[in-house]
mmCIF file of C-alpha atoms and ligand atoms in Angstrom:
data_model
loop_
_atom_site.group_PDB
_atom_site.id
_atom_site.type_symbol
_atom_site.label_atom_id
_atom_site.label_comp_id
_atom_site.label_asym_id
_atom_site.label_seq_id
_atom_site.Cartn_x
_atom_site.Cartn_y
_atom_site.Cartn_z
ATOM 1 C CA MET W 708 153.162 73.810 -160.244
ATOM 2 C CA ASN W 709 152.884 76.858 -158.248
ATOM 3 C CA GLN W 710 149.147 77.382 -157.743
ATOM 4 C CA ASP W 711 149.443 81.104 -157.925
ATOM 5 C CA ASN W 712 150.227 80.969 -161.409
ATOM 6 C CA CYS W 713 147.348 78.842 -162.588
ATOM 7 C CA LYS W 714 144.310 80.085 -164.227
ATOM 8 C CA LYS W 715 141.298 80.062 -162.075
ATOM 9 C CA ILE W 716 137.892 78.773 -163.074
ATOM 10 C CA LEU W 717 134.530 78.668 -160.793
ATOM 11 C CA LEU W 718 132.133 75.982 -160.614
ATOM 12 C CA ILE W 719 128.477 77.088 -160.103
ATOM 13 C CA ASN W 720 125.844 74.856 -158.768
ATOM 14 C CA GLY W 721 122.525 76.418 -158.729
ATOM 15 C CA VAL W 722 119.327 75.869 -156.870
ATOM 16 C CA ASN W 723 118.681 72.056 -155.486
ATOM 17 C CA LEU W 724 122.015 70.859 -156.476
ATOM 18 C CA ASN W 725 122.980 70.729 -152.912
ATOM 19 C CA LEU W 726 120.700 67.684 -152.919
ATOM 20 C CA LEU W 727 122.742 65.597 -155.332
ATOM 21 C CA GLY W 728 123.088 62.162 -154.121
ATOM 22 C CA MET W 729 119.753 62.328 -152.410
ATOM 23 C CA ARG W 730 117.392 63.902 -155.147
ATOM 24 C CA GLU W 731 115.762 61.820 -157.650
ATOM 25 C CA PRO W 732 118.770 59.309 -157.760
ATOM 26 C CA GLU W 733 117.304 57.725 -160.936
ATOM 27 C CA ILE W 734 118.027 61.087 -162.686
ATOM 28 C CA TYR W 735 120.755 62.570 -161.046
ATOM 29 C CA GLY W 736 122.694 59.465 -159.469
ATOM 30 C CA HIS W 737 124.028 58.626 -156.015
ATOM 31 C CA THR W 738 127.259 60.939 -155.930
ATOM 32 C CA THR W 739 126.865 64.058 -153.561
ATOM 33 C CA LEU W 740 127.870 67.490 -154.470
ATOM 34 C CA LYS W 741 130.961 67.293 -152.311
ATOM 35 C CA MET W 742 132.061 64.204 -154.018
ATOM 36 C CA LEU W 743 131.686 65.702 -157.346
ATOM 37 C CA GLU W 744 133.542 68.980 -156.273
ATOM 38 C CA THR W 745 136.384 67.025 -154.847
ATOM 39 C CA ASN W 746 136.859 64.941 -157.762
ATOM 40 C CA LEU W 747 136.566 67.946 -160.177
ATOM 41 C CA ILE W 748 139.165 69.932 -158.285
ATOM 42 C CA GLU W 749 141.533 67.216 -158.577
ATOM 43 C CA LYS W 750 140.828 66.808 -162.193
ATOM 44 C CA ALA W 751 141.383 70.501 -162.578
ATOM 45 C CA LYS W 752 144.773 70.234 -160.649
ATOM 46 C CA GLY W 753 146.067 67.821 -163.403
ATOM 47 C CA LEU W 754 145.112 70.390 -166.050
ATOM 48 C CA GLY W 755 147.091 73.092 -164.193
ATOM 49 C CA ILE W 756 143.726 74.918 -163.276
ATOM 50 C CA VAL W 757 142.697 75.988 -159.733
ATOM 51 C CA LEU W 758 138.873 75.150 -159.619
ATOM 52 C CA HIS W 759 136.664 77.321 -156.978
ATOM 53 C CA THR W 760 133.239 76.049 -156.275
ATOM 54 C CA MET W 761 130.127 77.371 -154.882
ATOM 55 C CA GLN W 762 126.593 76.344 -154.776
ATOM 56 C CA SER W 763 123.513 78.507 -153.793
ATOM 57 C CA ASN W 764 119.742 78.224 -153.877
ATOM 58 C CA ARG W 765 119.528 82.199 -154.018
ATOM 59 C CA GLU W 766 119.525 83.685 -157.462
ATOM 60 C CA TYR W 767 121.101 86.948 -156.037
ATOM 61 C CA GLU W 768 123.915 85.157 -154.402
ATOM 62 C CA ILE W 769 124.879 83.746 -157.912
ATOM 63 C CA VAL W 770 124.452 87.145 -159.566
ATOM 64 C CA GLU W 771 126.786 88.732 -157.176
ATOM 65 C CA THR W 772 129.253 85.783 -157.202
ATOM 66 C CA ILE W 773 129.473 86.487 -161.116
ATOM 67 C CA HIS W 774 129.960 90.156 -160.631
ATOM 68 C CA GLN W 775 132.777 89.647 -158.266
ATOM 69 C CA ALA W 776 134.594 87.051 -160.428
ATOM 70 C CA LYS W 777 136.890 89.377 -162.462
ATOM 71 C CA ALA W 778 138.197 90.951 -159.441
ATOM 72 C CA GLN W 779 139.081 87.565 -158.037
ATOM 73 C CA GLY W 780 140.968 86.735 -161.199
ATOM 74 C CA ILE W 781 138.166 83.825 -162.424
ATOM 75 C CA GLU W 782 138.907 83.287 -166.088
ATOM 76 C CA GLY W 783 136.058 80.944 -166.927
ATOM 77 C CA PHE W 784 132.923 79.524 -165.495
ATOM 78 C CA ILE W 785 131.159 76.124 -165.503
ATOM 79 C CA ILE W 786 127.502 76.551 -164.386
ATOM 80 C CA ASN W 787 124.777 74.147 -163.796
ATOM 81 C CA PRO W 788 121.957 76.755 -162.977
ATOM 82 C CA GLY W 789 119.434 73.921 -162.123
ATOM 83 C CA ALA W 790 115.984 75.267 -162.256
ATOM 84 C CA PHE W 791 117.131 78.866 -162.663
ATOM 85 C CA THR W 792 118.137 77.483 -166.268
ATOM 86 C CA HIS W 793 114.648 77.968 -167.233
ATOM 87 C CA THR W 794 113.672 81.154 -165.429
ATOM 88 C CA SER W 795 116.773 83.348 -164.676
ATOM 89 C CA ILE W 796 117.194 86.528 -166.888
ATOM 90 C CA ALA W 797 118.923 87.949 -164.008
ATOM 91 C CA ILE W 798 121.787 85.396 -164.093
ATOM 92 C CA ARG W 799 121.812 85.653 -167.882
ATOM 93 C CA ASP W 800 122.414 89.286 -167.699
ATOM 94 C CA ALA W 801 125.099 89.032 -165.146
ATOM 95 C CA PHE W 802 126.959 86.729 -167.630
ATOM 96 C CA LEU W 803 126.533 89.269 -170.454
ATOM 97 C CA GLY W 804 127.684 92.018 -167.811
ATOM 98 C CA VAL W 805 130.935 90.225 -167.001
ATOM 99 C CA ASP W 806 132.251 88.914 -170.476
ATOM 100 C CA ILE W 807 133.786 86.007 -168.954
ATOM 101 C CA PRO W 808 133.300 82.582 -170.994
ATOM 102 C CA PHE W 809 131.135 80.026 -169.389
ATOM 103 C CA VAL W 810 130.035 76.374 -170.158
ATOM 104 C CA GLU W 811 126.605 75.361 -169.140
ATOM 105 C CA ILE W 812 126.092 71.694 -168.155
ATOM 106 C CA HIS W 813 123.079 69.693 -167.397
ATOM 107 C CA ILE W 814 123.153 66.234 -165.740
ATOM 108 C CA SER W 815 120.219 65.129 -167.298
ATOM 109 C CA ASN W 816 118.932 64.976 -170.836
ATOM 110 C CA VAL W 817 116.568 68.063 -170.588
ATOM 111 C CA TYR W 818 115.316 67.406 -174.090
ATOM 112 C CA GLN W 819 113.832 64.059 -172.789
ATOM 113 C CA ARG W 820 112.068 65.646 -169.983
ATOM 114 C CA GLU W 821 108.941 68.151 -169.410
ATOM 115 C CA SER W 822 108.761 70.841 -172.339
ATOM 116 C CA PHE W 823 109.490 73.566 -169.845
ATOM 117 C CA ARG W 824 112.999 72.055 -169.423
ATOM 118 C CA HIS W 825 113.530 72.618 -173.175
ATOM 119 C CA THR W 826 114.014 76.158 -172.848
ATOM 120 C CA SER W 827 117.279 77.908 -171.410
ATOM 121 C CA TYR W 828 118.039 81.398 -170.713
ATOM 122 C CA PHE W 829 121.946 80.356 -171.134
ATOM 123 C CA SER W 830 122.462 78.106 -174.001
ATOM 124 C CA ASP W 831 122.393 80.929 -176.717
ATOM 125 C CA ILE W 832 125.058 82.964 -174.826
ATOM 126 C CA ALA W 833 127.154 79.985 -173.537
ATOM 127 C CA ASN W 834 130.573 79.116 -174.973
ATOM 128 C CA GLY W 835 129.576 75.499 -174.816
ATOM 129 C CA VAL W 836 126.496 73.429 -173.622
ATOM 130 C CA ILE W 837 126.794 69.795 -172.332
ATOM 131 C CA VAL W 838 123.503 67.965 -171.792
ATOM 132 C CA GLY W 839 122.509 64.636 -170.744
ATOM 133 C CA CYS W 840 126.070 62.996 -170.020
ATOM 134 C CA GLY W 841 125.416 62.440 -166.349
ATOM 135 C CA LEU W 842 128.014 63.805 -163.869
ATOM 136 C CA TYR W 843 130.626 62.946 -166.429
ATOM 137 C CA GLY W 844 129.374 66.201 -168.129
ATOM 138 C CA TYR W 845 131.075 68.340 -165.622
ATOM 139 C CA GLU W 846 134.467 66.716 -166.639
ATOM 140 C CA LEU W 847 133.572 67.425 -170.315
ATOM 141 C CA ALA W 848 132.669 70.957 -169.229
ATOM 142 C CA LEU W 849 136.072 71.321 -167.457
ATOM 143 C CA LEU W 850 138.026 70.283 -170.460
ATOM 144 C CA ASN W 851 135.891 72.530 -172.799
ATOM 145 C CA ILE W 852 136.076 75.743 -170.575
ATOM 146 C CA THR W 853 140.030 74.990 -169.917
ATOM 147 C CA ASN W 854 140.599 74.788 -173.667
ATOM 148 C CA ILE W 855 138.688 78.032 -174.357
ATOM 149 C CA ILE W 856 140.777 79.982 -171.717
ATOM 150 C CA SER W 857 143.967 78.491 -172.828
ATOM 151 C CA ASN W 858 143.386 79.726 -176.406
ATOM 152 C CA LYS W 859 142.309 83.302 -175.463
HETATM 153 C C1 LIG K 2335 119.287 70.207 -164.485
HETATM 154 C C2 LIG K 2335 118.043 70.281 -165.119
HETATM 155 C C3 LIG K 2335 117.088 71.138 -164.581
HETATM 156 O O1 LIG K 2335 115.800 71.208 -165.500
HETATM 157 C C4 LIG K 2335 116.780 71.009 -163.218
HETATM 158 O O2 LIG K 2335 116.023 71.758 -162.859
HETATM 159 C C5 LIG K 2335 117.761 70.680 -162.360
HETATM 160 C C6 LIG K 2335 119.030 69.901 -162.926
HETATM 161 C C7 LIG K 2335 120.264 68.982 -164.709
HETATM 162 O O3 LIG K 2335 121.361 69.034 -164.207
HETATM 163 O O4 LIG K 2335 119.888 67.906 -165.474
HETATM 164 O O5 LIG K 2335 117.769 71.046 -161.147
HETATM 165 O O6 LIG K 2335 120.023 71.249 -164.569
#
């Protein structure tokens, strides 16, 4: 399929997710971010989707990326905001500002963890939320956002 005609989705991984594979492997596993992204880009191709990826530990970079998304033809997002989930009104407002659908994903089951992880600034405005399915959650999020943008 000609990639130019494909729908574009952006995968955003927030703070500390660059450490995947090294960081608390008993919670987040041994797969690196690079491996995760490569696998997901392939899965997306099979669905006729071009998947772009970005990771940042800087809140403002994520905000700016969301602002620029429409101009770049992004039709949907998958985001694991990391700890920004529990703190970032700025990223929440960026999503509200651009009105592009997004699916929130967390590798761990945040509801089995510390109470400060039970609050998300995103879940009530997300088009879907996937929690506690490990890295497989990213594939579920990809299927979900693909379905959402295909039915628009
Ligand atoms: C996380 C859960 C967050 O509470 C944590 O700060 C992360 C990762 C997850 O994927 O399970 O960095 O979003």
